[in-house]
Amino acid sequence: GENVEQHPSTLSVQEGDSAVIKCTYSDSASNYFPWYKQELGKGPQLIIDIRSNVGEKKDQRIAVTLNKTAKHFSLHITETQPEDSAVYFCAASEGGGGADGLTFGKGTHLIIQP
Amino acid sequence: GAVVSQHPSRVICKSGTSVKIECRSLDFQATTMFWYRQFPKQSLMLMATSNEGSKATYEQGVEKDKFLINHASLTLSTLTVTSAHPEDSSFYICSARDLGQGNEKLFFGSGTQLSVL
């Protein structure tokens, strides 16, 4: 099955700086890679996703890059703000509506220092 | 994005009682819903896949008689923790696919914090 590794487990950056979270996956059949943001005591919120036919996707301050050859993808947050503080999870799946859902990374606790 | 509503957000119960958690897709139909369990500072662990009109599929190690899942309609799935014990205390989260936004997009409920005394 799929195995998703996520690094770092904790990331502290100064407000206004950029943050990068990296994930690798093992199953070359995976073709859908979402990122979720989870605030304390709440469910994960989908913030951006990318499919394997695209190398990069951007949405305002958030961007995701995908290197299918190397089987890794990254989340980039620019001009970080205090409200960006949360736990971020990457995930991978083969998509296509399969019943297996997603395989999640272990999460990155992002701390934005004022 | 699509909205998944989960209730209750927090429940405290005595050991031995049963607790029901509801998960509703508010603006879309979901033939498949997923139930996850999350311990503090850990990732989400898939417990079971809930299929509308049929039996749920449980992950290895998850007791189906302990965690009863019912998916009676295209917008509602329920998870019942039967005869709850302190070790069942955890954060339970449901999710559903909005097929209208592509097969892969998974949206989560707000979670239920279960505390068993």
PDB file of C-alpha atoms in Angstrom:
ATOM      1  CA  GLY A   1       0.000   0.000   0.000  1.00  0.00           C
ATOM      2  CA  GLU A   2       0.843   3.665  -0.067  1.00  0.00           C
ATOM      3  CA  ASN A   3       3.240   5.179   2.472  1.00  0.00           C
ATOM      4  CA  VAL A   4       3.469   8.939   2.924  1.00  0.00           C
ATOM      5  CA  GLU A   5       6.363  10.552   4.795  1.00  0.00           C
ATOM      6  CA  GLN A   6       6.085  14.191   5.906  1.00  0.00           C
ATOM      7  CA  HIS A   7       8.790  16.563   7.161  1.00  0.00           C
ATOM      8  CA  PRO A   8       9.385  18.420   9.332  1.00  0.00           C
ATOM      9  CA  SER A   9       7.152  17.439  12.241  1.00  0.00           C
ATOM     10  CA  THR A  10       7.425  20.950  13.663  1.00  0.00           C
ATOM     11  CA  LEU A  11       8.257  24.154  11.819  1.00  0.00           C
ATOM     12  CA  SER A  12       8.651  27.569  13.413  1.00  0.00           C
ATOM     13  CA  VAL A  13       8.979  30.654  11.195  1.00  0.00           C
ATOM     14  CA  GLN A  14       8.861  34.387  11.720  1.00  0.00           C
ATOM     15  CA  GLU A  15       5.720  36.167  10.634  1.00  0.00           C
ATOM     16  CA  GLY A  16       6.135  37.337   7.059  1.00  0.00           C
ATOM     17  CA  ASP A  17       8.647  34.631   6.147  1.00  0.00           C
ATOM     18  CA  SER A  18       7.916  31.612   3.952  1.00  0.00           C
ATOM     19  CA  ALA A  19       7.233  28.074   5.142  1.00  0.00           C
ATOM     20  CA  VAL A  20       7.846  24.876   3.196  1.00  0.00           C
ATOM     21  CA  ILE A  21       6.558  21.424   4.140  1.00  0.00           C
ATOM     22  CA  LYS A  22       7.680  18.369   2.195  1.00  0.00           C
ATOM     23  CA  CYS A  23       6.136  14.956   1.603  1.00  0.00           C
ATOM     24  CA  THR A  24       7.233  11.834  -0.204  1.00  0.00           C
ATOM     25  CA  TYR A  25       5.078   8.936  -1.304  1.00  0.00           C
ATOM     26  CA  SER A  26       5.837   5.370  -2.292  1.00  0.00           C
ATOM     27  CA  ASP A  27       3.101   4.257  -4.709  1.00  0.00           C
ATOM     28  CA  SER A  28       3.800   5.434  -8.243  1.00  0.00           C
ATOM     29  CA  ALA A  29       0.100   4.869  -9.054  1.00  0.00           C
ATOM     30  CA  SER A  30      -0.914   7.745  -6.764  1.00  0.00           C
ATOM     31  CA  ASN A  31      -2.146  10.685  -8.767  1.00  0.00           C
ATOM     32  CA  TYR A  32      -3.946  12.979  -6.352  1.00  0.00           C
ATOM     33  CA  PHE A  33      -2.222  14.971  -3.603  1.00  0.00           C
ATOM     34  CA  PRO A  34      -4.250  17.208  -1.286  1.00  0.00           C
ATOM     35  CA  TRP A  35      -3.107  19.320   1.644  1.00  0.00           C
ATOM     36  CA  TYR A  36      -5.196  19.852   4.748  1.00  0.00           C
ATOM     37  CA  LYS A  37      -4.978  22.418   7.535  1.00  0.00           C
ATOM     38  CA  GLN A  38      -6.211  21.383  10.965  1.00  0.00           C
ATOM     39  CA  GLU A  39      -6.713  23.845  13.790  1.00  0.00           C
ATOM     40  CA  LEU A  40      -6.904  22.650  17.366  1.00  0.00           C
ATOM     41  CA  GLY A  41     -10.137  20.783  18.112  1.00  0.00           C
ATOM     42  CA  LYS A  42     -11.408  21.015  14.553  1.00  0.00           C
ATOM     43  CA  GLY A  43     -11.588  18.771  11.517  1.00  0.00           C
ATOM     44  CA  PRO A  44      -9.076  19.067   8.669  1.00  0.00           C
ATOM     45  CA  GLN A  45      -9.822  21.678   6.030  1.00  0.00           C
ATOM     46  CA  LEU A  46      -8.822  21.148   2.390  1.00  0.00           C
ATOM     47  CA  ILE A  47      -6.607  24.095   1.411  1.00  0.00           C
ATOM     48  CA  ILE A  48      -5.124  23.038  -1.920  1.00  0.00           C
ATOM     49  CA  ASP A  49      -4.699  19.935  -4.032  1.00  0.00           C
ATOM     50  CA  ILE A  50      -2.817  18.863  -7.124  1.00  0.00           C
ATOM     51  CA  ARG A  51      -3.162  16.079  -9.653  1.00  0.00           C
ATOM     52  CA  SER A  52      -0.282  14.272 -11.272  1.00  0.00           C
ATOM     53  CA  ASN A  53      -0.748  15.897 -14.651  1.00  0.00           C
ATOM     54  CA  VAL A  54       0.208  19.252 -13.131  1.00  0.00           C
ATOM     55  CA  GLY A  55       3.616  20.234 -11.713  1.00  0.00           C
ATOM     56  CA  GLU A  56       2.596  23.293  -9.733  1.00  0.00           C
ATOM     57  CA  LYS A  57      -0.563  24.964  -8.499  1.00  0.00           C
ATOM     58  CA  LYS A  58      -0.962  28.272  -6.728  1.00  0.00           C
ATOM     59  CA  ASP A  59      -3.760  29.900  -4.752  1.00  0.00           C
ATOM     60  CA  GLN A  60      -2.860  33.316  -3.369  1.00  0.00           C
ATOM     61  CA  ARG A  61      -0.183  32.748  -0.683  1.00  0.00           C
ATOM     62  CA  ILE A  62      -0.303  28.973  -0.960  1.00  0.00           C
ATOM     63  CA  ALA A  63       1.357  26.842  -3.620  1.00  0.00           C
ATOM     64  CA  VAL A  64       1.964  23.143  -4.089  1.00  0.00           C
ATOM     65  CA  THR A  65       4.670  21.581  -6.282  1.00  0.00           C
ATOM     66  CA  LEU A  66       4.824  17.991  -7.450  1.00  0.00           C
ATOM     67  CA  ASN A  67       7.774  15.988  -8.730  1.00  0.00           C
ATOM     68  CA  LYS A  68       6.312  12.719  -9.940  1.00  0.00           C
ATOM     69  CA  THR A  69       9.655  11.261 -10.949  1.00  0.00           C
ATOM     70  CA  ALA A  70      11.060  11.720  -7.477  1.00  0.00           C
ATOM     71  CA  LYS A  71       7.696  11.000  -5.837  1.00  0.00           C
ATOM     72  CA  HIS A  72       7.630  14.056  -3.684  1.00  0.00           C
ATOM     73  CA  PHE A  73       5.425  17.110  -3.300  1.00  0.00           C
ATOM     74  CA  SER A  74       5.675  20.255  -1.213  1.00  0.00           C
ATOM     75  CA  LEU A  75       3.476  22.944   0.294  1.00  0.00           C
ATOM     76  CA  HIS A  76       4.737  26.517   0.151  1.00  0.00           C
ATOM     77  CA  ILE A  77       3.195  29.301   2.216  1.00  0.00           C
ATOM     78  CA  THR A  78       4.494  32.821   1.575  1.00  0.00           C
ATOM     79  CA  GLU A  79       4.115  35.942   3.720  1.00  0.00           C
ATOM     80  CA  THR A  80       3.047  33.838   6.685  1.00  0.00           C
ATOM     81  CA  GLN A  81       0.527  35.256   9.135  1.00  0.00           C
ATOM     82  CA  PRO A  82      -0.401  34.255  12.703  1.00  0.00           C
ATOM     83  CA  GLU A  83      -3.594  32.590  11.457  1.00  0.00           C
ATOM     84  CA  ASP A  84      -1.467  30.193   9.418  1.00  0.00           C
ATOM     85  CA  SER A  85      -0.453  28.503  12.678  1.00  0.00           C
ATOM     86  CA  ALA A  86      -1.971  25.005  12.598  1.00  0.00           C
ATOM     87  CA  VAL A  87      -1.144  21.383  11.827  1.00  0.00           C
ATOM     88  CA  TYR A  88      -0.809  20.641   8.119  1.00  0.00           C
ATOM     89  CA  PHE A  89      -1.291  17.171   6.633  1.00  0.00           C
ATOM     90  CA  CYS A  90      -0.323  15.998   3.192  1.00  0.00           C
ATOM     91  CA  ALA A  91      -2.032  12.997   1.632  1.00  0.00           C
ATOM     92  CA  ALA A  92      -1.913  10.824  -1.451  1.00  0.00           C
ATOM     93  CA  SER A  93      -4.341   8.595  -3.258  1.00  0.00           C
ATOM     94  CA  GLU A  94      -4.927   6.872  -6.556  1.00  0.00           C
ATOM     95  CA  GLY A  95      -8.083   8.915  -6.916  1.00  0.00           C
ATOM     96  CA  GLY A  96     -10.837   7.609  -9.136  1.00  0.00           C
ATOM     97  CA  GLY A  97     -13.299   7.370  -6.278  1.00  0.00           C
ATOM     98  CA  GLY A  98     -11.735   4.303  -4.738  1.00  0.00           C
ATOM     99  CA  ALA A  99     -13.039   3.230  -1.359  1.00  0.00           C
ATOM    100  CA  ASP A 100      -9.646   3.390   0.306  1.00  0.00           C
ATOM    101  CA  GLY A 101      -9.707   7.108   0.884  1.00  0.00           C
ATOM    102  CA  LEU A 102      -6.426   8.890   1.385  1.00  0.00           C
ATOM    103  CA  THR A 103      -3.123   7.982   2.992  1.00  0.00           C
ATOM    104  CA  PHE A 104      -2.034  10.818   5.266  1.00  0.00           C
ATOM    105  CA  GLY A 105       1.354  11.997   6.392  1.00  0.00           C
ATOM    106  CA  LYS A 106       1.963  12.371  10.123  1.00  0.00           C
ATOM    107  CA  GLY A 107       1.466  16.120  10.057  1.00  0.00           C
ATOM    108  CA  THR A 108       3.545  19.266  10.513  1.00  0.00           C
ATOM    109  CA  HIS A 109       2.885  21.653  13.357  1.00  0.00           C
ATOM    110  CA  LEU A 110       3.493  25.093  11.858  1.00  0.00           C
ATOM    111  CA  ILE A 111       4.150  27.862  14.365  1.00  0.00           C
ATOM    112  CA  ILE A 112       4.206  31.471  13.194  1.00  0.00           C
ATOM    113  CA  GLN A 113       6.253  33.625  15.539  1.00  0.00           C
ATOM    114  CA  PRO A 114       5.016  37.237  15.796  1.00  0.00           C
TER     115      PRO A 114
ATOM    116  CA  GLY B   1     -15.975  23.718  -0.725  1.00  0.00           C
ATOM    117  CA  ALA B   2     -18.594  21.203   0.248  1.00  0.00           C
ATOM    118  CA  VAL B   3     -19.929  21.216   3.802  1.00  0.00           C
ATOM    119  CA  VAL B   4     -19.869  18.190   6.072  1.00  0.00           C
ATOM    120  CA  SER B   5     -21.658  18.633   9.383  1.00  0.00           C
ATOM    121  CA  GLN B   6     -20.758  16.465  12.369  1.00  0.00           C
ATOM    122  CA  HIS B   7     -22.560  16.287  15.720  1.00  0.00           C
ATOM    123  CA  PRO B   8     -22.026  16.408  18.565  1.00  0.00           C
ATOM    124  CA  SER B   9     -18.746  18.315  18.750  1.00  0.00           C
ATOM    125  CA  ARG B  10     -18.039  17.082  22.241  1.00  0.00           C
ATOM    126  CA  VAL B  11     -19.515  14.320  24.384  1.00  0.00           C
ATOM    127  CA  ILE B  12     -18.717  13.042  27.845  1.00  0.00           C
ATOM    128  CA  CYS B  13     -20.203   9.724  28.873  1.00  0.00           C
ATOM    129  CA  LYS B  14     -19.935   7.091  31.546  1.00  0.00           C
ATOM    130  CA  SER B  15     -18.135   3.834  30.909  1.00  0.00           C
ATOM    131  CA  GLY B  16     -20.486   1.197  29.513  1.00  0.00           C
ATOM    132  CA  THR B  17     -22.828   3.555  27.727  1.00  0.00           C
ATOM    133  CA  SER B  18     -23.204   3.954  23.959  1.00  0.00           C
ATOM    134  CA  VAL B  19     -22.596   7.133  22.028  1.00  0.00           C
ATOM    135  CA  LYS B  20     -23.884   8.023  18.559  1.00  0.00           C
ATOM    136  CA  ILE B  21     -22.091  10.484  16.273  1.00  0.00           C
ATOM    137  CA  GLU B  22     -23.799  11.867  13.182  1.00  0.00           C
ATOM    138  CA  CYS B  23     -22.179  12.958   9.947  1.00  0.00           C
ATOM    139  CA  ARG B  24     -24.196  14.801   7.314  1.00  0.00           C
ATOM    140  CA  SER B  25     -23.310  16.096   3.880  1.00  0.00           C
ATOM    141  CA  LEU B  26     -25.240  19.352   3.695  1.00  0.00           C
ATOM    142  CA  ASP B  27     -25.063  20.411   0.066  1.00  0.00           C
ATOM    143  CA  PHE B  28     -24.164  17.240  -1.775  1.00  0.00           C
ATOM    144  CA  GLN B  29     -24.900  13.546  -1.811  1.00  0.00           C
ATOM    145  CA  ALA B  30     -22.287  11.154  -0.537  1.00  0.00           C
ATOM    146  CA  THR B  31     -22.463   7.486  -1.430  1.00  0.00           C
ATOM    147  CA  THR B  32     -19.267   6.955   0.525  1.00  0.00           C
ATOM    148  CA  MET B  33     -18.256   8.424   3.865  1.00  0.00           C
ATOM    149  CA  PHE B  34     -15.200   7.686   5.939  1.00  0.00           C
ATOM    150  CA  TRP B  35     -14.678   7.569   9.691  1.00  0.00           C
ATOM    151  CA  TYR B  36     -11.333   8.430  11.227  1.00  0.00           C
ATOM    152  CA  ARG B  37      -9.914   8.408  14.704  1.00  0.00           C
ATOM    153  CA  GLN B  38      -7.218  10.800  15.837  1.00  0.00           C
ATOM    154  CA  PHE B  39      -5.155  10.730  19.020  1.00  0.00           C
ATOM    155  CA  PRO B  40      -3.485  13.914  20.314  1.00  0.00           C
ATOM    156  CA  LYS B  41      -0.648  15.130  18.097  1.00  0.00           C
ATOM    157  CA  GLN B  42      -1.070  12.222  15.720  1.00  0.00           C
ATOM    158  CA  SER B  43      -2.319  11.740  12.202  1.00  0.00           C
ATOM    159  CA  LEU B  44      -5.748  10.532  11.160  1.00  0.00           C
ATOM    160  CA  MET B  45      -6.331   6.791  11.315  1.00  0.00           C
ATOM    161  CA  LEU B  46      -8.972   5.419   8.971  1.00  0.00           C
ATOM    162  CA  MET B  47     -11.402   3.237  10.901  1.00  0.00           C
ATOM    163  CA  ALA B  48     -13.996   2.332   8.309  1.00  0.00           C
ATOM    164  CA  THR B  49     -15.582   3.178   5.002  1.00  0.00           C
ATOM    165  CA  SER B  50     -19.319   3.736   5.122  1.00  0.00           C
ATOM    166  CA  ASN B  51     -21.285   2.832   1.996  1.00  0.00           C
ATOM    167  CA  GLU B  52     -24.848   3.985   1.485  1.00  0.00           C
ATOM    168  CA  GLY B  53     -27.238   1.050   1.504  1.00  0.00           C
ATOM    169  CA  SER B  54     -24.650  -1.604   2.297  1.00  0.00           C
ATOM    170  CA  LYS B  55     -22.382  -2.792   5.074  1.00  0.00           C
ATOM    171  CA  ALA B  56     -19.421  -0.721   6.116  1.00  0.00           C
ATOM    172  CA  THR B  57     -15.893  -1.859   5.401  1.00  0.00           C
ATOM    173  CA  TYR B  58     -13.673  -1.849   8.480  1.00  0.00           C
ATOM    174  CA  GLU B  59      -9.923  -1.463   8.607  1.00  0.00           C
ATOM    175  CA  GLN B  60      -7.819  -4.173  10.141  1.00  0.00           C
ATOM    176  CA  GLY B  61      -7.909  -4.084  13.917  1.00  0.00           C
ATOM    177  CA  VAL B  62     -11.148  -2.091  14.168  1.00  0.00           C
ATOM    178  CA  GLU B  63     -13.946  -3.997  15.910  1.00  0.00           C
ATOM    179  CA  LYS B  64     -17.116  -3.785  13.845  1.00  0.00           C
ATOM    180  CA  ASP B  65     -19.298  -4.772  16.805  1.00  0.00           C
ATOM    181  CA  LYS B  66     -17.726  -2.015  18.855  1.00  0.00           C
ATOM    182  CA  PHE B  67     -18.021   0.719  16.267  1.00  0.00           C
ATOM    183  CA  LEU B  68     -21.375   0.365  14.531  1.00  0.00           C
ATOM    184  CA  ILE B  69     -21.767   2.285  11.295  1.00  0.00           C
ATOM    185  CA  ASN B  70     -25.030   3.006   9.539  1.00  0.00           C
ATOM    186  CA  HIS B  71     -25.298   4.837   6.220  1.00  0.00           C
ATOM    187  CA  ALA B  72     -29.034   4.851   5.620  1.00  0.00           C
ATOM    188  CA  SER B  73     -29.224   7.774   3.217  1.00  0.00           C
ATOM    189  CA  LEU B  74     -27.053   9.658   0.752  1.00  0.00           C
ATOM    190  CA  THR B  75     -26.544  12.476   3.237  1.00  0.00           C
ATOM    191  CA  LEU B  76     -26.227  10.764   6.608  1.00  0.00           C
ATOM    192  CA  SER B  77     -23.829   8.303   8.197  1.00  0.00           C
ATOM    193  CA  THR B  78     -23.723   7.489  11.900  1.00  0.00           C
ATOM    194  CA  LEU B  79     -21.035   5.973  14.081  1.00  0.00           C
ATOM    195  CA  THR B  80     -22.130   4.386  17.348  1.00  0.00           C
ATOM    196  CA  VAL B  81     -19.482   3.573  19.923  1.00  0.00           C
ATOM    197  CA  THR B  82     -21.042   0.747  21.902  1.00  0.00           C
ATOM    198  CA  SER B  83     -20.259   0.015  25.546  1.00  0.00           C
ATOM    199  CA  ALA B  84     -17.698   2.788  25.588  1.00  0.00           C
ATOM    200  CA  HIS B  85     -14.619   2.504  27.783  1.00  0.00           C
ATOM    201  CA  PRO B  86     -11.940   5.059  28.699  1.00  0.00           C
ATOM    202  CA  GLU B  87      -9.628   3.708  25.991  1.00  0.00           C
ATOM    203  CA  ASP B  88     -12.249   4.728  23.405  1.00  0.00           C
ATOM    204  CA  SER B  89     -11.709   8.371  24.348  1.00  0.00           C
ATOM    205  CA  SER B  90     -10.460  10.075  21.224  1.00  0.00           C
ATOM    206  CA  PHE B  91     -11.251  12.615  18.503  1.00  0.00           C
ATOM    207  CA  TYR B  92     -13.512  11.065  15.855  1.00  0.00           C
ATOM    208  CA  ILE B  93     -13.807  12.691  12.440  1.00  0.00           C
ATOM    209  CA  CYS B  94     -15.980  11.840   9.466  1.00  0.00           C
ATOM    210  CA  SER B  95     -15.421  12.761   5.855  1.00  0.00           C
ATOM    211  CA  ALA B  96     -17.281  12.514   2.594  1.00  0.00           C
ATOM    212  CA  ARG B  97     -16.498  12.777  -1.103  1.00  0.00           C
ATOM    213  CA  ASP B  98     -18.236  15.388  -3.174  1.00  0.00           C
ATOM    214  CA  LEU B  99     -18.385  13.656  -6.538  1.00  0.00           C
ATOM    215  CA  GLY B 100     -19.553  16.892  -8.097  1.00  0.00           C
ATOM    216  CA  GLN B 101     -16.084  18.298  -7.480  1.00  0.00           C
ATOM    217  CA  GLY B 102     -14.193  15.286  -8.712  1.00  0.00           C
ATOM    218  CA  ASN B 103     -13.893  11.824  -7.257  1.00  0.00           C
ATOM    219  CA  GLU B 104     -10.918  12.608  -5.118  1.00  0.00           C
ATOM    220  CA  LYS B 105     -11.946  15.656  -3.104  1.00  0.00           C
ATOM    221  CA  LEU B 106     -12.565  14.688   0.487  1.00  0.00           C
ATOM    222  CA  PHE B 107     -14.217  17.078   2.925  1.00  0.00           C
ATOM    223  CA  PHE B 108     -14.160  16.620   6.676  1.00  0.00           C
ATOM    224  CA  GLY B 109     -16.593  17.254   9.467  1.00  0.00           C
ATOM    225  CA  SER B 110     -15.575  19.324  12.478  1.00  0.00           C
ATOM    226  CA  GLY B 111     -14.882  16.281  14.616  1.00  0.00           C
ATOM    227  CA  THR B 112     -16.261  14.859  17.859  1.00  0.00           C
ATOM    228  CA  GLN B 113     -14.206  14.771  21.038  1.00  0.00           C
ATOM    229  CA  LEU B 114     -15.330  11.723  23.013  1.00  0.00           C
ATOM    230  CA  SER B 115     -14.370  11.470  26.669  1.00  0.00           C
ATOM    231  CA  VAL B 116     -15.344   8.279  28.499  1.00  0.00           C
ATOM    232  CA  LEU B 117     -15.201   8.497  32.280  1.00  0.00           C
TER     233      LEU B 117
END
